[in-house]
Short mmCIF file of C-alpha atoms in Angstrom, two decimals:
data_model
loop_
_atom_site.label_atom_id
_atom_site.label_comp_id
_atom_site.label_asym_id
_atom_site.label_seq_id
_atom_site.Cartn_x
_atom_site.Cartn_y
_atom_site.Cartn_z
CA MET Z 124 92.77 96.13 90.53
CA MET Z 125 89.38 94.58 90.29
CA GLU Z 126 88.82 92.70 87.15
CA LYS Z 127 85.81 93.90 85.16
CA ASP Z 128 84.11 90.50 85.46
CA ALA Z 129 84.98 90.11 89.09
CA LYS Z 130 81.95 89.46 91.34
CA ILE Z 131 81.18 92.57 93.28
CA TYR Z 132 78.57 92.72 95.94
CA VAL Z 133 77.22 96.27 97.04
CA ALA Z 134 75.51 96.03 100.25
CA GLY Z 135 72.91 98.89 100.56
CA HIS Z 136 72.46 99.35 96.96
CA ARG Z 137 69.03 101.24 97.24
CA GLY Z 138 70.47 103.73 99.62
CA MET Z 139 72.10 107.17 98.56
CA VAL Z 140 75.77 105.81 98.73
CA GLY Z 141 75.20 102.11 97.41
CA SER Z 142 73.16 103.26 94.49
CA ALA Z 143 75.83 105.75 93.65
CA ILE Z 144 78.63 102.89 93.86
CA VAL Z 145 76.63 100.76 91.48
CA ARG Z 146 76.22 103.76 89.07
CA GLU Z 147 79.99 104.23 89.35
CA LEU Z 148 80.81 100.54 88.80
CA GLU Z 149 78.72 100.20 85.76
CA ARG Z 150 80.07 103.63 84.40
CA GLN Z 151 83.45 102.12 84.69
CA GLY Z 152 82.58 98.77 82.84
CA TYR Z 153 82.18 96.32 85.74
CA THR Z 154 79.69 93.63 84.69
CA ASN Z 155 79.04 91.30 87.59
CA ILE Z 156 77.41 93.42 90.40
CA ILE Z 157 75.44 91.51 93.00
CA THR Z 158 72.73 93.37 94.87
CA ARG Z 159 69.94 92.15 97.42
CA THR Z 160 67.06 94.16 98.76
CA HIS Z 161 66.42 94.35 102.43
CA ARG Z 162 63.37 92.08 102.03
CA GLU Z 163 65.51 89.54 100.17
CA LEU Z 164 68.25 89.81 102.61
CA ASP Z 165 68.07 91.25 106.24
CA LEU Z 166 71.61 91.81 107.10
CA CYS Z 167 70.74 91.92 110.85
CA ARG Z 168 70.14 88.28 110.48
CA GLN Z 169 73.47 86.58 111.00
CA ALA Z 170 72.43 82.96 109.44
CA ASP Z 171 70.84 84.52 106.32
CA VAL Z 172 74.04 86.69 105.76
CA GLU Z 173 76.11 83.67 106.09
CA ARG Z 174 73.87 81.59 103.72
CA PHE Z 175 74.19 84.15 101.15
CA PHE Z 176 77.87 84.66 101.25
CA ALA Z 177 78.31 80.95 101.12
CA GLU Z 178 76.24 80.64 98.13
CA GLU Z 179 77.47 83.67 96.12
CA LYS Z 180 81.09 83.86 97.33
CA PRO Z 181 81.71 87.51 95.98
CA ASP Z 182 85.22 88.58 95.29
CA TYR Z 183 84.83 92.21 96.49
CA VAL Z 184 82.58 93.89 98.82
CA PHE Z 185 81.42 97.41 99.24
CA LEU Z 186 79.61 97.86 102.47
CA ALA Z 187 77.35 100.76 102.29
CA ALA Z 188 74.30 99.46 104.19
CA ALA Z 189 73.53 101.39 107.24
CA LYS Z 190 70.67 102.82 109.53
CA VAL Z 191 70.99 106.46 109.23
CA GLY Z 192 69.42 109.79 110.27
CA GLY Z 193 69.73 113.29 111.39
CA ILE Z 194 69.83 114.77 114.80
CA VAL Z 195 66.46 114.03 115.72
CA ALA Z 196 66.54 110.33 114.65
CA ASN Z 197 69.97 109.81 116.37
CA GLN Z 198 68.83 111.28 119.62
CA SER Z 199 65.37 109.53 119.72
CA ALA Z 200 66.63 106.08 118.89
CA LEU Z 201 70.18 105.51 120.41
CA ALA Z 202 69.93 101.91 121.04
CA ASP Z 203 68.30 100.95 117.57
CA PHE Z 204 71.12 102.89 115.81
CA MET Z 205 73.90 101.22 117.65
CA TYR Z 206 72.29 97.80 117.45
CA ASP Z 207 71.33 97.69 113.91
CA ASN Z 208 74.51 99.20 112.52
CA MET Z 209 76.80 97.17 114.63
CA ILE Z 210 74.97 93.96 113.97
CA LEU Z 211 74.90 94.31 110.15
CA GLU Z 212 78.39 95.37 109.67
CA MET Z 213 79.74 92.64 111.79
CA ASN Z 214 77.54 89.94 109.89
CA VAL Z 215 78.74 91.27 106.70
CA ILE Z 216 82.37 91.76 107.34
CA HIS Z 217 82.71 88.48 109.29
CA ALA Z 218 80.85 86.46 106.48
CA ALA Z 219 83.09 88.06 103.80
CA TRP Z 220 86.24 86.83 105.85
CA GLN Z 221 84.80 83.32 106.40
CA ASN Z 222 84.18 83.03 102.48
CA GLY Z 223 87.46 84.31 101.20
CA CYS Z 224 86.52 87.69 99.96
CA ARG Z 225 89.52 89.29 98.30
CA LYS Z 226 88.84 92.85 99.65
CA LEU Z 227 86.20 94.69 101.37
CA GLU Z 228 85.54 98.56 101.75
CA PHE Z 229 83.66 99.62 104.75
CA LEU Z 230 81.80 102.96 104.60
CA GLY Z 231 81.69 104.86 107.71
CA SER Z 232 81.01 108.57 108.71
CA SER Z 233 83.03 111.48 109.71
CA CYS Z 234 81.00 111.52 113.14
CA ILE Z 235 83.51 108.82 114.21
CA TYR Z 236 85.83 111.56 114.91
CA PRO Z 237 86.07 113.38 118.32
CA ARG Z 238 83.59 116.57 119.07
CA MET Z 239 86.68 118.80 119.56
CA ALA Z 240 89.07 117.13 117.28
CA PRO Z 241 91.81 119.56 115.72
CA GLN Z 242 90.61 120.93 112.37
CA PRO Z 243 90.72 119.98 109.66
CA MET Z 244 90.47 116.50 111.15
CA LYS Z 245 93.11 113.89 110.22
CA GLU Z 246 92.57 110.17 109.84
CA SER Z 247 94.99 109.81 112.98
CA CYS Z 248 92.77 111.71 115.38
CA LEU Z 249 90.39 108.87 115.79
CA LEU Z 250 89.77 107.90 119.56
CA THR Z 251 91.71 110.74 120.84
CA SER Z 252 88.94 112.41 122.95
CA GLU Z 253 85.09 112.05 123.45
CA LEU Z 254 82.49 111.90 120.67
CA GLU Z 255 79.70 114.32 119.86
CA LYS Z 256 76.71 113.24 122.17
CA THR Z 257 73.94 113.75 119.62
CA ASN Z 258 75.20 110.99 117.30
CA GLU Z 259 77.51 108.89 119.81
CA ALA Z 260 75.60 105.58 119.34
CA TYR Z 261 75.98 105.75 115.35
CA ALA Z 262 79.46 106.77 115.88
CA LEU Z 263 80.59 104.00 118.07
CA ALA Z 264 78.92 101.44 115.72
CA LYS Z 265 80.88 102.73 112.84
CA ILE Z 266 84.15 102.76 114.80
CA SER Z 267 83.69 99.17 115.57
CA GLY Z 268 83.31 98.23 111.83
CA LEU Z 269 86.45 100.16 111.16
CA LYS Z 270 88.41 98.50 113.90
CA TYR Z 271 87.16 95.10 113.02
CA CYS Z 272 88.34 95.55 109.43
CA GLU Z 273 91.84 96.67 111.04
CA PHE Z 274 91.85 93.65 113.49
CA LEU Z 275 91.09 91.20 110.68
CA ASN Z 276 94.11 92.58 108.65
CA ARG Z 277 96.30 92.32 111.45
CA GLN Z 278 95.22 89.00 112.62
CA TYR Z 279 94.52 87.21 109.56
CA GLY Z 280 96.33 89.30 106.77
CA THR Z 281 92.91 90.44 105.01
CA ASP Z 282 92.83 93.41 102.73
CA TYR Z 283 89.82 95.32 104.08
CA ILE Z 284 89.91 99.15 103.90
CA SER Z 285 87.63 101.82 105.26
CA VAL Z 286 86.60 105.41 103.97
CA MET Z 287 85.14 108.11 106.07
CA PRO Z 288 82.91 110.49 104.15
CA THR Z 289 81.98 113.95 105.33
CA ASN Z 290 78.28 114.98 104.94
CA LEU Z 291 76.92 113.41 101.74
CA TYR Z 292 74.09 114.63 99.43
CA GLY Z 293 72.81 113.73 95.99
CA PRO Z 294 70.42 111.42 94.18
CA ASN Z 295 68.33 108.97 96.13
CA ASP Z 296 68.79 111.07 99.31
CA ASN Z 297 66.12 110.85 102.26
CA TYR Z 298 64.14 113.80 102.28
CA HIS Z 299 61.97 112.89 105.43
CA PRO Z 300 60.98 116.03 107.26
CA THR Z 301 62.43 114.91 110.56
CA HIS Z 302 64.51 111.95 109.85
CA SER Z 303 66.73 113.45 107.03
CA HIS Z 304 70.09 115.25 107.02
CA VAL Z 305 70.57 118.90 106.99
CA LEU Z 306 70.93 119.47 103.18
CA PRO Z 307 68.11 117.34 101.86
CA ALA Z 308 65.82 118.64 104.78
CA LEU Z 309 66.54 122.15 103.59
CA ILE Z 310 65.58 121.29 99.92
CA ARG Z 311 62.24 120.04 100.96
CA ARG Z 312 61.58 122.80 103.37
CA PHE Z 313 62.28 125.58 100.98
CA HIS Z 314 60.65 123.65 98.07
CA GLU Z 315 57.40 123.47 100.20
CA ALA Z 316 57.82 127.02 101.47
CA LYS Z 317 57.93 128.39 97.81
CA VAL Z 318 55.11 126.24 96.70
CA SER Z 319 52.85 127.34 99.73
CA GLY Z 320 54.01 131.04 99.47
CA ALA Z 321 55.45 130.93 102.99
CA GLU Z 322 56.48 134.37 104.20
CA SER Z 323 59.25 132.80 106.31
CA VAL Z 324 61.33 129.49 107.15
CA THR Z 325 62.55 128.77 110.41
CA CYS Z 326 65.81 126.68 110.87
CA TRP Z 327 67.33 125.22 113.85
CA GLY Z 328 70.21 126.75 116.07
CA ASP Z 329 71.91 129.92 115.01
CA GLY Z 330 73.60 128.98 111.61
CA SER Z 331 77.05 129.31 112.88
CA PRO Z 332 78.17 125.74 112.70
CA LEU Z 333 80.61 125.02 109.87
CA ARG Z 334 80.11 122.13 107.46
CA GLU Z 335 81.63 120.43 104.65
CA PHE Z 336 79.48 118.54 101.94
CA LEU Z 337 80.41 116.09 99.34
CA TYR Z 338 78.36 115.04 96.25
CA VAL Z 339 77.64 111.16 96.47
CA ASP Z 340 78.65 110.43 92.98
CA ASP Z 341 82.17 111.92 93.83
CA LEU Z 342 82.36 109.56 96.89
CA ALA Z 343 81.42 106.65 94.75
CA ASN Z 344 84.15 107.41 92.51
CA LEU Z 345 86.41 107.74 95.43
CA CYS Z 346 85.24 104.30 96.74
CA VAL Z 347 86.06 102.52 93.37
CA PHE Z 348 89.23 104.47 93.20
CA LEU Z 349 90.33 103.15 96.67
CA MET Z 350 89.36 99.59 96.01
CA ASN Z 351 91.74 99.59 93.20
CA ASN Z 352 94.52 101.80 94.67
CA TYR Z 353 94.72 101.43 98.40
CA SER Z 354 95.49 99.13 101.07
CA GLY Z 355 96.06 99.78 104.85
CA ASN Z 356 94.75 99.67 108.36
CA GLU Z 357 94.07 103.49 108.74
CA THR Z 358 90.80 104.70 107.15
CA VAL Z 359 90.75 107.37 104.24
CA ASN Z 360 88.82 110.61 104.66
CA ALA Z 361 86.46 111.48 101.85
CA GLY Z 362 85.62 115.20 101.40
CA THR Z 363 86.08 118.22 99.51
CA GLY Z 364 88.40 120.24 102.07
CA LYS Z 365 86.03 123.14 102.00
CA GLU Z 366 83.42 124.33 104.42
CA LEU Z 367 80.61 126.89 104.92
CA THR Z 368 78.39 127.80 107.73
CA ILE Z 369 75.10 126.32 108.03
CA ARG Z 370 73.61 130.01 107.38
CA GLU Z 371 75.50 130.20 104.19
CA LEU Z 372 74.24 126.68 103.16
CA THR Z 373 70.68 127.75 103.95
CA GLU Z 374 70.82 130.78 101.85
CA LEU Z 375 72.36 128.85 99.06
CA VAL Z 376 69.56 126.23 99.01
CA ALA Z 377 67.09 128.87 99.13
CA LYS Z 378 68.70 130.45 96.09
CA VAL Z 379 69.00 127.15 94.32
CA VAL Z 380 65.10 126.33 95.00
CA GLY Z 381 63.91 129.83 94.31
CA TYR Z 382 62.54 130.61 97.70
CA THR Z 383 62.57 134.44 98.27
CA GLY Z 384 61.12 134.73 101.69
CA GLU Z 385 62.62 135.27 105.15
CA ILE Z 386 64.87 132.83 106.93
CA ARG Z 387 64.63 132.98 110.76
CA TRP Z 388 66.49 130.88 113.30
CA ASP Z 389 65.42 129.10 116.36
CA THR Z 390 68.10 129.35 118.77
CA SER Z 391 66.43 127.08 121.25
CA LYS Z 392 67.28 124.14 119.06
CA PRO Z 393 70.69 122.29 119.06
CA ASN Z 394 73.46 123.33 116.62
CA GLY Z 395 75.36 119.94 116.84
CA THR Z 396 79.02 119.80 116.40
CA PRO Z 397 80.41 123.28 115.97
CA ARG Z 398 82.80 122.42 113.17
CA LYS Z 399 83.38 119.36 111.06
CA LEU Z 400 86.12 119.66 108.49
CA LEU Z 401 87.96 116.61 107.14
CA ASP Z 402 91.70 116.82 106.06
CA VAL Z 403 91.62 115.25 102.66
CA SER Z 404 95.41 115.38 101.95
CA LYS Z 405 95.59 111.57 102.20
CA ALA Z 406 93.24 110.99 99.39
CA ALA Z 407 94.93 113.77 97.34
CA ALA Z 408 98.21 112.04 97.83
CA LEU Z 409 96.79 109.03 96.27
CA GLY Z 410 95.76 110.93 93.24
CA TRP Z 411 92.06 111.69 93.95
CA THR Z 412 90.11 114.87 94.23
CA TYR Z 413 86.37 115.82 94.09
CA ARG Z 414 84.74 117.18 90.90
CA THR Z 415 81.23 118.58 91.84
CA GLU Z 416 81.12 122.25 93.33
CA LEU Z 417 78.27 122.63 95.95
CA GLU Z 418 75.87 124.95 93.86
CA GLU Z 419 76.10 122.59 91.07
CA GLY Z 420 75.47 119.49 93.49
CA ILE Z 421 72.41 121.21 95.20
CA ARG Z 422 70.96 121.95 91.63
CA LEU Z 423 71.20 118.33 90.74
CA SER Z 424 69.77 117.19 94.09
CA TYR Z 425 66.81 119.55 93.76
CA GLU Z 426 66.05 117.97 90.35
CA ASP Z 427 66.34 114.67 91.95
CA PHE Z 428 64.03 115.78 94.71
CA LEU Z 429 61.46 116.90 92.14
CA ASN Z 430 61.53 113.62 90.22
CA ASN Z 431 61.42 111.52 93.38
CA PRO Z 432 58.00 109.84 93.69
CA MET Z 433 58.59 108.94 97.13
CA ARG Z 434 59.59 112.26 98.60
CA ALA Z 435 56.15 112.79 100.01
CA GLU Z 436 56.15 109.60 101.89
CA ARG Z 437 59.84 109.36 103.15
#
């Protein structure tokens, strides 16, 4: 168990996941949380990361920093996604090990699992067949981070764990028109359509892919729970175990936002992976389950979007 005054470093604290972890730690009474902005510490610069760890010597690390984006961003910047994510995670994990960090938790993504993995996807299906091409670069980087944690445990007896979330959404999400994930992108598009009085909104694909969504504050609760209650080389899936089609999701977002126009589908655009549902029985067996149902989470996310002064620029 982490002591309430233990020195805890949250890497990526300005992002959606990192900021949620900081909120959860503060909610649970942890008092010694360390953060650095990208300007203060570039995690892609090895010497700077090593200096930071040597000076601060954190007891625990939540590695939530990453370069992220949707299908368009992943396809157009393959090399950038692979390099930036692999370099920053290796720098942080290695420096944590060098400086005696007691426990580290690595945040990955469900895109690490094979494109056609049996559904729902168990943690054990990792590396059993080929990845989805549209986010292969990001997935390979995340697999490397997960495996580096496992190999440090096996070679040096460290206590480094990893958690693989399903699709996330919530406060501090990225609402960029082309570089965001599906749910925040839909919130922005339907809001703008409502404000402008647009008669229709056109969405990518045919709406058939199945997706699972987890509210980010629920993920943060699980992250702290795992840091205190789990050790092991195998990752832990983070999700709800519930799925819906992109078409159903689109209709739900339109409902919450209050858009009443027509929804059209551009079938010339890619769907992405046909189905991505995580098997969450491992987390359940440890004693954890999610709290926030999807419609309530979308409502909270829409409130965040309306109160987000950066939404026009991001």
